PDB file of C-alpha atoms and ligand atoms in Angstrom:
ATOM      1  CA  UNK A  22       0.301 -17.358 -18.666  1.00 82.00           C
ATOM      2  CA  UNK A  23      -1.717 -16.097 -21.547  1.00 82.00           C
ATOM      3  CA  UNK A  24      -4.417 -18.622 -20.807  1.00 85.00           C
ATOM      4  CA  UNK A  25      -4.281 -17.714 -17.090  1.00 93.00           C
ATOM      5  CA  UNK A  26      -4.722 -13.959 -17.980  1.00 95.00           C
ATOM      6  CA  UNK A  27      -7.670 -14.612 -20.256  1.00 95.00           C
ATOM      7  CA  UNK A  28      -9.353 -16.836 -17.644  1.00 96.00           C
ATOM      8  CA  UNK A  29      -8.732 -14.321 -14.940  1.00 97.00           C
ATOM      9  CA  UNK A  30      -9.903 -11.393 -17.075  1.00 97.00           C
ATOM     10  CA  UNK A  31     -13.201 -13.195 -17.752  1.00 96.00           C
ATOM     11  CA  UNK A  32     -13.623 -13.850 -14.058  1.00 97.00           C
ATOM     12  CA  UNK A  33     -12.914 -10.166 -13.056  1.00 96.00           C
ATOM     13  CA  UNK A  34     -14.921  -8.582 -15.588  1.00 93.00           C
ATOM     14  CA  UNK A  35     -17.976 -10.607 -14.833  1.00 94.00           C
ATOM     15  CA  UNK A  36     -17.823 -10.296 -10.990  1.00 97.00           C
ATOM     16  CA  UNK A  37     -19.803  -7.804  -8.982  1.00 97.00           C
ATOM     17  CA  UNK A  38     -17.530  -7.812  -5.887  1.00 98.00           C
ATOM     18  CA  UNK A  39     -13.920  -7.344  -6.552  1.00 98.00           C
ATOM     19  CA  UNK A  40     -11.228  -6.511  -3.875  1.00 98.00           C
ATOM     20  CA  UNK A  41      -7.545  -5.739  -4.576  1.00 98.00           C
ATOM     21  CA  UNK A  42      -4.714  -5.697  -2.057  1.00 98.00           C
ATOM     22  CA  UNK A  43      -1.507  -3.731  -3.113  1.00 98.00           C
ATOM     23  CA  UNK A  44       1.946  -3.375  -1.729  1.00 97.00           C
ATOM     24  CA  UNK A  45       5.202  -1.545  -2.652  1.00 96.00           C
ATOM     25  CA  UNK A  46       5.622  -3.460  -5.854  1.00 96.00           C
ATOM     26  CA  UNK A  47       2.781  -1.621  -7.518  1.00 98.00           C
ATOM     27  CA  UNK A  48       4.719   1.609  -7.099  1.00 97.00           C
ATOM     28  CA  UNK A  49       8.093  -0.005  -8.148  1.00 95.00           C
ATOM     29  CA  UNK A  50       7.530   0.945 -11.880  1.00 97.00           C
ATOM     30  CA  UNK A  51       7.050   4.639 -10.756  1.00 97.00           C
ATOM     31  CA  UNK A  52      10.508   4.455  -9.593  1.00 93.00           C
ATOM     32  CA  UNK A  53      10.007   4.001  -5.859  1.00 92.00           C
ATOM     33  CA  UNK A  54      12.266   1.546  -3.948  1.00 87.00           C
ATOM     34  CA  UNK A  55      10.334  -1.485  -2.469  1.00 87.00           C
ATOM     35  CA  UNK A  56      10.823  -2.446   1.135  1.00 82.00           C
ATOM     36  CA  UNK A  57      12.372  -5.697   0.656  1.00 73.00           C
ATOM     37  CA  UNK A  58      13.901  -4.835  -2.736  1.00 65.00           C
ATOM     38  CA  UNK A  59      16.381  -2.587  -1.103  1.00 62.00           C
ATOM     39  CA  UNK A  60      16.612  -5.293   1.675  1.00 62.00           C
ATOM     40  CA  UNK A  61      14.408  -2.889   3.552  1.00 69.00           C
ATOM     41  CA  UNK A  62      17.450  -0.628   4.312  1.00 70.00           C
ATOM     42  CA  UNK A  63      17.650   3.151   4.321  1.00 75.00           C
ATOM     43  CA  UNK A  64      21.071   4.585   4.958  1.00 77.00           C
ATOM     44  CA  UNK A  65      22.196   1.298   6.703  1.00 78.00           C
ATOM     45  CA  UNK A  66      19.193   1.401   9.018  1.00 82.00           C
ATOM     46  CA  UNK A  67      16.550  -1.451   8.955  1.00 84.00           C
ATOM     47  CA  UNK A  68      13.266   0.249   7.873  1.00 85.00           C
ATOM     48  CA  UNK A  69      11.571  -1.993  10.452  1.00 84.00           C
ATOM     49  CA  UNK A  70      13.940  -0.137  12.926  1.00 87.00           C
ATOM     50  CA  UNK A  71      13.206   3.403  11.822  1.00 92.00           C
ATOM     51  CA  UNK A  72       9.413   3.104  11.106  1.00 94.00           C
ATOM     52  CA  UNK A  73       8.574   2.448  14.804  1.00 96.00           C
ATOM     53  CA  UNK A  74       7.280   4.531  17.740  1.00 97.00           C
ATOM     54  CA  UNK A  75      10.320   3.662  19.720  1.00 96.00           C
ATOM     55  CA  UNK A  76      12.618   5.128  16.973  1.00 96.00           C
ATOM     56  CA  UNK A  77      10.570   8.329  16.897  1.00 97.00           C
ATOM     57  CA  UNK A  78      10.634   8.644  20.728  1.00 97.00           C
ATOM     58  CA  UNK A  79      14.330   8.070  20.772  1.00 96.00           C
ATOM     59  CA  UNK A  80      15.562  10.121  17.724  1.00 96.00           C
ATOM     60  CA  UNK A  81      12.607  11.972  16.121  1.00 97.00           C
ATOM     61  CA  UNK A  82      15.126  13.879  13.831  1.00 97.00           C
ATOM     62  CA  UNK A  83      16.343  10.655  12.311  1.00 96.00           C
ATOM     63  CA  UNK A  84      12.835   9.431  11.642  1.00 96.00           C
ATOM     64  CA  UNK A  85      11.868  12.789  10.111  1.00 97.00           C
ATOM     65  CA  UNK A  86      14.987  12.605   8.034  1.00 95.00           C
ATOM     66  CA  UNK A  87      13.728   9.120   6.653  1.00 94.00           C
ATOM     67  CA  UNK A  88      10.264  10.626   5.937  1.00 96.00           C
ATOM     68  CA  UNK A  89      11.630  13.844   4.390  1.00 96.00           C
ATOM     69  CA  UNK A  90      13.842  11.648   2.181  1.00 93.00           C
ATOM     70  CA  UNK A  91      10.690   9.756   1.096  1.00 94.00           C
ATOM     71  CA  UNK A  92       8.803  12.944   0.529  1.00 96.00           C
ATOM     72  CA  UNK A  93      11.458  14.109  -1.675  1.00 95.00           C
ATOM     73  CA  UNK A  94      11.613  10.856  -3.705  1.00 93.00           C
ATOM     74  CA  UNK A  95       7.892  10.894  -3.975  1.00 95.00           C
ATOM     75  CA  UNK A  96       7.725  14.440  -5.264  1.00 94.00           C
ATOM     76  CA  UNK A  97       9.678  13.343  -8.262  1.00 95.00           C
ATOM     77  CA  UNK A  98       7.453  10.347  -9.330  1.00 96.00           C
ATOM     78  CA  UNK A  99       3.853   9.853 -10.294  1.00 98.00           C
ATOM     79  CA  UNK A 100       1.429   7.000 -10.644  1.00 98.00           C
ATOM     80  CA  UNK A 101       1.966   4.261 -13.326  1.00 98.00           C
ATOM     81  CA  UNK A 102      -0.183   2.045 -15.582  1.00 98.00           C
ATOM     82  CA  UNK A 103      -0.835  -0.430 -12.861  1.00 98.00           C
ATOM     83  CA  UNK A 104      -2.459   2.256 -10.617  1.00 98.00           C
ATOM     84  CA  UNK A 105      -4.465   3.519 -13.589  1.00 98.00           C
ATOM     85  CA  UNK A 106      -5.682  -0.024 -14.464  1.00 98.00           C
ATOM     86  CA  UNK A 107      -7.147  -0.244 -10.987  1.00 98.00           C
ATOM     87  CA  UNK A 108      -9.108   3.036 -11.423  1.00 98.00           C
ATOM     88  CA  UNK A 109     -10.476   1.583 -14.626  1.00 98.00           C
ATOM     89  CA  UNK A 110     -11.534  -1.598 -12.820  1.00 98.00           C
ATOM     90  CA  UNK A 111     -13.134   0.392  -9.925  1.00 98.00           C
ATOM     91  CA  UNK A 112     -15.283   2.385 -12.531  1.00 97.00           C
ATOM     92  CA  UNK A 113     -16.505  -1.009 -13.953  1.00 96.00           C
ATOM     93  CA  UNK A 114     -17.376  -3.144 -10.884  1.00 96.00           C
ATOM     94  CA  UNK A 115     -20.395  -2.581  -8.693  1.00 95.00           C
ATOM     95  CA  UNK A 116     -18.759  -3.381  -5.386  1.00 98.00           C
ATOM     96  CA  UNK A 117     -14.865  -2.624  -5.611  1.00 98.00           C
ATOM     97  CA  UNK A 118     -12.627  -2.032  -2.688  1.00 98.00           C
ATOM     98  CA  UNK A 119      -8.749  -1.308  -3.058  1.00 99.00           C
ATOM     99  CA  UNK A 120      -6.836  -2.004   0.117  1.00 98.00           C
ATOM    100  CA  UNK A 121      -3.327  -0.626  -0.108  1.00 98.00           C
ATOM    101  CA  UNK A 122      -0.297  -1.029   2.365  1.00 98.00           C
ATOM    102  CA  UNK A 123       1.395   1.789   0.586  1.00 97.00           C
ATOM    103  CA  UNK A 124       1.718   5.125   2.224  1.00 97.00           C
ATOM    104  CA  UNK A 125       2.851   6.908  -0.985  1.00 97.00           C
ATOM    105  CA  UNK A 126      -0.553   8.341  -1.933  1.00 97.00           C
ATOM    106  CA  UNK A 127      -0.101   7.255  -5.583  1.00 98.00           C
ATOM    107  CA  UNK A 128      -3.564   5.447  -5.669  1.00 98.00           C
ATOM    108  CA  UNK A 129      -5.207   8.576  -4.497  1.00 97.00           C
ATOM    109  CA  UNK A 130      -3.376  10.592  -7.183  1.00 97.00           C
ATOM    110  CA  UNK A 131      -4.330   8.075  -9.926  1.00 98.00           C
ATOM    111  CA  UNK A 132      -8.051   8.655  -8.920  1.00 98.00           C
ATOM    112  CA  UNK A 133      -8.809   5.588  -6.760  1.00 98.00           C
ATOM    113  CA  UNK A 134     -11.880   6.508  -4.614  1.00 98.00           C
ATOM    114  CA  UNK A 135     -12.903   3.304  -2.910  1.00 98.00           C
ATOM    115  CA  UNK A 136      -9.553   3.077  -1.237  1.00 98.00           C
ATOM    116  CA  UNK A 137      -8.510   1.933   2.174  1.00 98.00           C
ATOM    117  CA  UNK A 138      -4.944   3.206   2.979  1.00 98.00           C
ATOM    118  CA  UNK A 139      -4.534   0.709   5.951  1.00 98.00           C
ATOM    119  CA  UNK A 140      -1.027   1.885   6.822  1.00 98.00           C
ATOM    120  CA  UNK A 141      -1.932   5.560   6.475  1.00 98.00           C
ATOM    121  CA  UNK A 142      -0.424   8.200   4.056  1.00 97.00           C
ATOM    122  CA  UNK A 143       2.899   9.853   4.413  1.00 97.00           C
ATOM    123  CA  UNK A 144       1.609  13.198   3.119  1.00 97.00           C
ATOM    124  CA  UNK A 145      -0.709  13.453   6.284  1.00 97.00           C
ATOM    125  CA  UNK A 146       0.784  14.736   9.476  1.00 98.00           C
ATOM    126  CA  UNK A 147      -0.599  14.451  12.862  1.00 98.00           C
ATOM    127  CA  UNK A 148       0.165  16.392  16.003  1.00 98.00           C
ATOM    128  CA  UNK A 149       1.519  14.175  18.777  1.00 98.00           C
ATOM    129  CA  UNK A 150       0.073  16.592  21.353  1.00 98.00           C
ATOM    130  CA  UNK A 151      -3.436  17.675  20.140  1.00 98.00           C
ATOM    131  CA  UNK A 152      -3.926  15.078  17.430  1.00 97.00           C
ATOM    132  CA  UNK A 153      -4.565  17.821  14.727  1.00 97.00           C
ATOM    133  CA  UNK A 154      -4.425  16.117  11.307  1.00 96.00           C
ATOM    134  CA  UNK A 155      -3.679  17.690   8.054  1.00 94.00           C
ATOM    135  CA  UNK A 156      -2.330  17.168   4.594  1.00 94.00           C
ATOM    136  CA  UNK A 157       1.062  18.762   4.132  1.00 95.00           C
ATOM    137  CA  UNK A 158       2.797  18.192   0.742  1.00 94.00           C
ATOM    138  CA  UNK A 159       5.998  19.835   1.633  1.00 95.00           C
ATOM    139  CA  UNK A 160       9.004  18.060   0.198  1.00 94.00           C
ATOM    140  CA  UNK A 161      10.800  18.799   3.321  1.00 96.00           C
ATOM    141  CA  UNK A 162       8.979  19.229   6.762  1.00 97.00           C
ATOM    142  CA  UNK A 163      12.202  20.384   8.401  1.00 97.00           C
ATOM    143  CA  UNK A 164      14.197  18.750  11.227  1.00 97.00           C
ATOM    144  CA  UNK A 165      11.394  18.746  13.929  1.00 98.00           C
ATOM    145  CA  UNK A 166       8.078  20.100  12.544  1.00 98.00           C
ATOM    146  CA  UNK A 167       5.715  21.647  14.987  1.00 97.00           C
ATOM    147  CA  UNK A 168       2.008  21.904  15.136  1.00 97.00           C
ATOM    148  CA  UNK A 169       0.561  25.301  14.092  1.00 94.00           C
ATOM    149  CA  UNK A 170      -2.126  24.956  16.756  1.00 95.00           C
ATOM    150  CA  UNK A 171      -0.234  23.887  19.965  1.00 97.00           C
ATOM    151  CA  UNK A 172       3.441  23.752  19.031  1.00 97.00           C
ATOM    152  CA  UNK A 173       3.476  20.047  19.609  1.00 97.00           C
ATOM    153  CA  UNK A 174       5.776  17.700  17.580  1.00 98.00           C
ATOM    154  CA  UNK A 175       4.212  16.559  14.348  1.00 98.00           C
ATOM    155  CA  UNK A 176       4.524  12.829  13.133  1.00 98.00           C
ATOM    156  CA  UNK A 177       3.730  11.258   9.722  1.00 98.00           C
ATOM    157  CA  UNK A 178       0.184   9.757   9.771  1.00 98.00           C
ATOM    158  CA  UNK A 179       1.453   6.222   9.033  1.00 98.00           C
ATOM    159  CA  UNK A 180       1.108   2.965  10.947  1.00 98.00           C
ATOM    160  CA  UNK A 181       4.541   2.129  12.335  1.00 97.00           C
ATOM    161  CA  UNK A 182       5.645  -1.469  13.082  1.00 95.00           C
ATOM    162  CA  UNK A 183       4.299  -2.304  16.507  1.00 95.00           C
ATOM    163  CA  UNK A 184       1.471   0.049  16.138  1.00 97.00           C
ATOM    164  CA  UNK A 185      -2.128  -1.106  15.688  1.00 98.00           C
ATOM    165  CA  UNK A 186      -4.032  -0.355  12.467  1.00 98.00           C
ATOM    166  CA  UNK A 187      -7.139   1.854  12.731  1.00 98.00           C
ATOM    167  CA  UNK A 188      -9.703  -0.812  13.784  1.00 98.00           C
ATOM    168  CA  UNK A 189     -12.524   0.833  11.705  1.00 98.00           C
ATOM    169  CA  UNK A 190     -10.362   0.649   8.415  1.00 98.00           C
ATOM    170  CA  UNK A 191      -9.145  -2.719   9.120  1.00 98.00           C
ATOM    171  CA  UNK A 192     -12.502  -4.062   9.805  1.00 98.00           C
ATOM    172  CA  UNK A 193     -13.585  -2.472   6.410  1.00 98.00           C
ATOM    173  CA  UNK A 194     -10.623  -4.360   4.806  1.00 98.00           C
ATOM    174  CA  UNK A 195     -11.459  -7.764   6.253  1.00 98.00           C
ATOM    175  CA  UNK A 196     -15.057  -7.393   5.303  1.00 98.00           C
ATOM    176  CA  UNK A 197     -13.897  -6.584   1.686  1.00 98.00           C
ATOM    177  CA  UNK A 198     -11.718  -9.549   1.630  1.00 98.00           C
ATOM    178  CA  UNK A 199     -14.335 -12.010   3.087  1.00 98.00           C
ATOM    179  CA  UNK A 200     -17.181 -10.866   0.912  1.00 98.00           C
ATOM    180  CA  UNK A 201     -15.650 -10.537  -2.517  1.00 98.00           C
ATOM    181  CA  UNK A 202     -15.917 -12.952  -5.404  1.00 98.00           C
ATOM    182  CA  UNK A 203     -12.328 -12.399  -6.601  1.00 98.00           C
ATOM    183  CA  UNK A 204      -9.247 -10.838  -4.833  1.00 98.00           C
ATOM    184  CA  UNK A 205      -6.027  -9.703  -6.522  1.00 98.00           C
ATOM    185  CA  UNK A 206      -2.952  -9.596  -4.552  1.00 98.00           C
ATOM    186  CA  UNK A 207      -0.655  -7.295  -6.184  1.00 98.00           C
ATOM    187  CA  UNK A 208       3.213  -6.389  -5.471  1.00 98.00           C
ATOM    188  CA  UNK A 209       3.410  -7.518  -1.964  1.00 97.00           C
ATOM    189  CA  UNK A 210       5.868  -9.883  -0.396  1.00 95.00           C
ATOM    190  CA  UNK A 211       3.062 -11.112   1.972  1.00 94.00           C
ATOM    191  CA  UNK A 212       5.308 -10.651   5.104  1.00 92.00           C
ATOM    192  CA  UNK A 213       3.676  -7.771   6.948  1.00 94.00           C
ATOM    193  CA  UNK A 214       0.731  -8.503   9.239  1.00 96.00           C
ATOM    194  CA  UNK A 215      -2.231  -8.153   9.464  1.00 97.00           C
ATOM    195  CA  UNK A 216      -2.344  -7.245   5.655  1.00 97.00           C
ATOM    196  CA  UNK A 217      -0.760 -10.574   4.689  1.00 97.00           C
ATOM    197  CA  UNK A 218      -3.629 -12.518   6.179  1.00 97.00           C
ATOM    198  CA  UNK A 219      -6.376 -10.841   4.039  1.00 98.00           C
ATOM    199  CA  UNK A 220      -5.919 -13.130   1.032  1.00 97.00           C
ATOM    200  CA  UNK A 221      -6.534 -16.166   3.167  1.00 97.00           C
ATOM    201  CA  UNK A 222      -9.803 -14.572   4.481  1.00 98.00           C
ATOM    202  CA  UNK A 223     -10.868 -14.037   0.895  1.00 98.00           C
ATOM    203  CA  UNK A 224     -10.044 -17.653   0.085  1.00 97.00           C
ATOM    204  CA  UNK A 225     -12.060 -18.858   3.108  1.00 97.00           C
ATOM    205  CA  UNK A 226     -14.832 -16.600   2.015  1.00 97.00           C
ATOM    206  CA  UNK A 227     -15.030 -18.516  -1.212  1.00 98.00           C
ATOM    207  CA  UNK A 228     -13.185 -16.012  -3.454  1.00 98.00           C
ATOM    208  CA  UNK A 229     -10.928 -16.743  -6.427  1.00 98.00           C
ATOM    209  CA  UNK A 230      -7.503 -15.317  -5.418  1.00 98.00           C
ATOM    210  CA  UNK A 231      -4.809 -14.192  -7.789  1.00 98.00           C
ATOM    211  CA  UNK A 232      -1.304 -13.104  -7.139  1.00 98.00           C
ATOM    212  CA  UNK A 233       0.522 -10.578  -9.407  1.00 98.00           C
ATOM    213  CA  UNK A 234       4.176 -10.510  -8.540  1.00 98.00           C
ATOM    214  CA  UNK A 235       7.678 -10.699 -10.032  1.00 97.00           C
ATOM    215  CA  UNK A 236       8.341 -13.722  -7.899  1.00 96.00           C
ATOM    216  CA  UNK A 237       6.614 -16.256  -5.763  1.00 95.00           C
ATOM    217  CA  UNK A 238       5.687 -15.319  -2.195  1.00 95.00           C
ATOM    218  CA  UNK A 239       4.779 -17.316   0.854  1.00 93.00           C
ATOM    219  CA  UNK A 240       1.292 -16.805  -0.121  1.00 94.00           C
ATOM    220  CA  UNK A 241       1.555 -18.342  -3.717  1.00 96.00           C
ATOM    221  CA  UNK A 242       0.600 -21.774  -2.398  1.00 95.00           C
ATOM    222  CA  UNK A 243      -3.078 -20.824  -1.697  1.00 96.00           C
ATOM    223  CA  UNK A 244      -3.557 -18.810  -4.872  1.00 97.00           C
ATOM    224  CA  UNK A 245      -5.910 -19.895  -7.772  1.00 97.00           C
ATOM    225  CA  UNK A 246      -3.751 -17.891 -10.165  1.00 98.00           C
ATOM    226  CA  UNK A 247      -0.107 -16.862  -9.805  1.00 97.00           C
ATOM    227  CA  UNK A 248       0.777 -14.392 -12.541  1.00 98.00           C
ATOM    228  CA  UNK A 249       4.446 -13.650 -12.623  1.00 97.00           C
ATOM    229  CA  UNK A 250       5.368 -10.363 -14.219  1.00 98.00           C
ATOM    230  CA  UNK A 251       5.130  -6.628 -13.685  1.00 98.00           C
ATOM    231  CA  UNK A 252       2.023  -5.040 -12.154  1.00 98.00           C
ATOM    232  CA  UNK A 253       2.252  -2.206 -14.625  1.00 98.00           C
ATOM    233  CA  UNK A 254       2.000  -4.736 -17.575  1.00 98.00           C
ATOM    234  CA  UNK A 255      -0.384  -7.500 -16.187  1.00 98.00           C
ATOM    235  CA  UNK A 256      -3.019  -5.225 -14.656  1.00 98.00           C
ATOM    236  CA  UNK A 257      -3.652  -3.358 -17.901  1.00 98.00           C
ATOM    237  CA  UNK A 258      -3.950  -6.731 -19.797  1.00 97.00           C
ATOM    238  CA  UNK A 259      -6.615  -7.708 -17.194  1.00 97.00           C
ATOM    239  CA  UNK A 260      -8.725  -4.715 -17.793  1.00 97.00           C
ATOM    240  CA  UNK A 261      -8.102  -4.013 -21.527  1.00 94.00           C
ATOM    241  CA  UNK A 262     -11.538  -5.424 -22.443  1.00 89.00           C
ATOM    242  CA  UNK A 263     -13.208  -2.545 -20.275  1.00 90.00           C
ATOM    243  CA  UNK A 264     -12.380   0.170 -22.757  1.00 74.00           C
TER     244      UNK A 264
HETATM  245  C1  BV8 B 327       0.406  -4.731  14.192  1.00 86.74           C
HETATM  246  C2  BV8 B 327       3.903   2.253   7.064  1.00 86.74           C
HETATM  247  C3  BV8 B 327      -0.644  -5.255  16.286  1.00 86.74           C
HETATM  248  C4  BV8 B 327       5.325   2.844   7.501  1.00 86.74           C
HETATM  249  C5  BV8 B 327       4.112  -0.151   7.112  1.00 86.74           C
HETATM  250  C6  BV8 B 327       7.373  -8.068  16.389  1.00 86.74           C
HETATM  251  C7  BV8 B 327       7.153  -6.775  17.161  1.00 86.74           C
HETATM  252  C8  BV8 B 327       5.985  -5.966  16.833  1.00 86.74           C
HETATM  253  C9  BV8 B 327       5.213  -6.366  15.763  1.00 86.74           C
HETATM  254  C10 BV8 B 327       5.412  -7.618  15.006  1.00 86.74           C
HETATM  255  C11 BV8 B 327       6.564  -8.333  15.412  1.00 86.74           C
HETATM  256  N1  BV8 B 327       6.490  -9.480  14.508  1.00 86.74           N
HETATM  257  C12 BV8 B 327       5.455  -9.247  13.728  1.00 86.74           C
HETATM  258  C13 BV8 B 327       4.733  -8.171  13.966  1.00 86.74           C
HETATM  259  C14 BV8 B 327       3.796  -7.601  13.397  1.00 86.74           C
HETATM  260  C15 BV8 B 327       4.271  -6.521  12.432  1.00 86.74           C
HETATM  261  C16 BV8 B 327       4.887  -7.254  11.151  1.00 86.74           C
HETATM  262  O1  BV8 B 327       4.232  -7.738  10.306  1.00 86.74           O
HETATM  263  N2  BV8 B 327       6.276  -7.143  11.042  1.00 86.74           N
HETATM  264  C17 BV8 B 327       6.797  -7.826   9.928  1.00 86.74           C
HETATM  265  C18 BV8 B 327       8.164  -7.146   9.520  1.00 86.74           C
HETATM  266  C19 BV8 B 327       7.021  -9.333  10.168  1.00 86.74           C
HETATM  267  N3  BV8 B 327       3.150  -5.767  11.945  1.00 86.74           N
HETATM  268  C20 BV8 B 327       2.873  -4.701  12.658  1.00 86.74           C
HETATM  269  O2  BV8 B 327       3.586  -4.104  13.604  1.00 86.74           O
HETATM  270  C21 BV8 B 327       1.563  -4.046  12.357  1.00 86.74           C
HETATM  271  N4  BV8 B 327       0.799  -3.709  13.448  1.00 86.74           N
HETATM  272  O3  BV8 B 327       0.577  -5.775  14.052  1.00 86.74           O
HETATM  273  O4  BV8 B 327      -0.335  -4.066  15.389  1.00 86.74           O
HETATM  274  C22 BV8 B 327       0.684  -5.279  17.279  1.00 86.74           C
HETATM  275  C23 BV8 B 327       0.885  -4.196  18.102  1.00 86.74           C
HETATM  276  C24 BV8 B 327       1.984  -4.207  18.926  1.00 86.74           C
HETATM  277  C25 BV8 B 327       2.855  -5.365  18.964  1.00 86.74           C
HETATM  278  C26 BV8 B 327       2.569  -6.376  18.055  1.00 86.74           C
HETATM  279  C27 BV8 B 327       1.547  -6.378  17.185  1.00 86.74           C
HETATM  280  C28 BV8 B 327       1.801  -2.704  11.575  1.00 86.74           C
HETATM  281  C29 BV8 B 327       2.363  -2.995  10.114  1.00 86.74           C
HETATM  282  C30 BV8 B 327       2.432  -1.767   9.348  1.00 86.74           C
HETATM  283  C31 BV8 B 327       3.832  -1.355   9.285  1.00 86.74           C
HETATM  284  N5  BV8 B 327       3.892  -0.054   8.457  1.00 86.74           N
HETATM  285  N6  BV8 B 327       4.077   0.979   6.398  1.00 86.74           N
HETATM  286  C32 BV8 B 327       6.009   3.297   6.228  1.00 86.74           C
HETATM  287  O5  BV8 B 327       5.788   2.803   5.130  1.00 86.74           O
HETATM  288  O6  BV8 B 327       6.918   4.230   6.472  1.00 86.74           O
HETATM  289  S1  BV8 B 327       4.465  -1.611   6.342  1.00 86.74           S
HETATM  290  C33 BV8 B 327       5.435  -1.419   5.040  1.00 86.74           C
HETATM  291  O7  BV8 B 327       5.664  -2.717   4.561  1.00 86.74           O
HETATM  292  C34 BV8 B 327       4.786  -0.705   3.903  1.00 86.74           C
HETATM  293  O8  BV8 B 327       3.632  -0.194   4.115  1.00 86.74           O
HETATM  294  C35 BV8 B 327       4.841  -1.801   2.706  1.00 86.74           C
HETATM  295  O9  BV8 B 327       3.807  -1.663   1.894  1.00 86.74           O
HETATM  296  C36 BV8 B 327       4.656  -2.920   3.681  1.00 86.74           C
HETATM  297  C37 BV8 B 327       4.627  -4.310   3.168  1.00 86.74           C
HETATM  298  O10 BV8 B 327       5.716  -4.468   2.317  1.00 86.74           O
HETATM  299  P1  BV8 B 327       5.406  -4.814   0.745  1.00 86.74           P
HETATM  300  O11 BV8 B 327       4.301  -3.715   0.437  1.00 86.74           O
HETATM  301  O12 BV8 B 327       4.993  -6.245   0.659  1.00 86.74           O
HETATM  302  O13 BV8 B 327       6.663  -4.369  -0.006  1.00 86.74           O
HETATM  303  P2  BV8 B 327       7.912  -5.494  -0.114  1.00 86.74           P
HETATM  304  O14 BV8 B 327       9.082  -4.641  -0.495  1.00 86.74           O
HETATM  305  O15 BV8 B 327       8.031  -6.292   1.052  1.00 86.74           O
HETATM  306  O16 BV8 B 327       7.466  -6.322  -1.365  1.00 86.74           O
HETATM  307  C38 BV8 B 327       7.310  -5.719  -2.600  1.00 86.74           C
HETATM  308  C39 BV8 B 327       6.833  -6.919  -3.371  1.00 86.74           C
HETATM  309  O17 BV8 B 327       6.641  -6.479  -4.771  1.00 86.74           O
HETATM  310  C40 BV8 B 327       7.879  -8.137  -3.658  1.00 86.74           C
HETATM  311  O18 BV8 B 327       7.262  -9.433  -3.464  1.00 86.74           O
HETATM  312  C41 BV8 B 327       8.335  -7.834  -5.110  1.00 86.74           C
HETATM  313  O19 BV8 B 327       8.573  -9.159  -5.682  1.00 86.74           O
HETATM  314  C42 BV8 B 327       7.082  -7.274  -5.797  1.00 86.74           C
HETATM  315  N7  BV8 B 327       7.410  -6.430  -6.872  1.00 86.74           N
HETATM  316  C43 BV8 B 327       8.458  -5.518  -6.965  1.00 86.74           C
HETATM  317  N8  BV8 B 327       8.340  -4.888  -8.284  1.00 86.74           N
HETATM  318  C44 BV8 B 327       7.093  -5.352  -8.778  1.00 86.74           C
HETATM  319  C45 BV8 B 327       6.543  -6.351  -7.947  1.00 86.74           C
HETATM  320  N9  BV8 B 327       5.410  -6.907  -8.155  1.00 86.74           N
HETATM  321  C46 BV8 B 327       4.837  -6.637  -9.418  1.00 86.74           C
HETATM  322  N10 BV8 B 327       5.266  -5.697 -10.201  1.00 86.74           N
HETATM  323  C47 BV8 B 327       6.448  -5.076  -9.937  1.00 86.74           C
HETATM  324  N11 BV8 B 327       6.913  -4.234 -10.859  1.00 86.74           N
HETATM  325 ZN1   ZN B 328      -1.109  20.209  18.139  1.00 86.74          ZN
END
């Protein structure tokens, strides 16, 4: 692994165009449960059954209970060395893009600027009637939070399963994957689409692709590097020479 880290560090620190994709695994060391880690279960509900427009239409109180629970969890944690290492890398690379599937906002808090939150951010709320969008960092939004402008029901501004991603943001993510020299895939099980297809697009674009994860994933087969370990330990090693 030592040799791989040295080799990958050399590639990353001498590249002009670097793209990173992160998933729930990069926030695990901050103390947040991952999706598949807790078997994707919240109070014996499958997350994929709660994080959907159907669930929200059918039982908005249950869905808001889920998001208030996550807001409460999140208000007790902060970003970790993995998030910080990516900020350091961003400040060193000419053309850097961080694509995250996470909606926890920890990359924003750590200082990442060239960031694409392709699944949204749970701290942003959107009115289901008039579309008013604002940041609300309340730990508990209440049972059925209403829009201050039109009294419409608010929803978390995240992309639910079965919902399409913002085409503009997704287009930027595919461009960043296709046109980079090296792409890091960090802390994601590579199951959720379309995010999971980004590393293949990078590979087809001629990039070196590297996976950082505690375990192998369905994507490991097409990686140039598979670094097994914690994101919060490996990422700082990859950028240590950038001090
Ligand atoms: C779409 C926001 C077009 C919500 C999220 C059937 C019906 C409908 C759709 C589908 C279907 N079949 C497939 C689909 C497509 C679906 C999909 O992919 N489903 C999966 C379950 C198969 N995708 C969609 O619906 C997308 N939209 O396709 O639109 C469309 C429209 C209509 C109909 C069809 C298609 C929308 C997907 C976005 C869903 N929203 N989040 C919320 O969070 O509340 S996704 C959610 O999962 C999170 O964003 C999360 O980030 C993401 C992916 O999970 P991971 O990040 O990978 O986390 P996971 O726990 O899985 O893995 C963690 C990894 O970290 C592990 O590998 C672990 O080993 C590693 N790890 C742990 N600790 C560490 C670590 N690594 C390093 N260091 C550590 N310390
Ligand atoms: Zn409104």
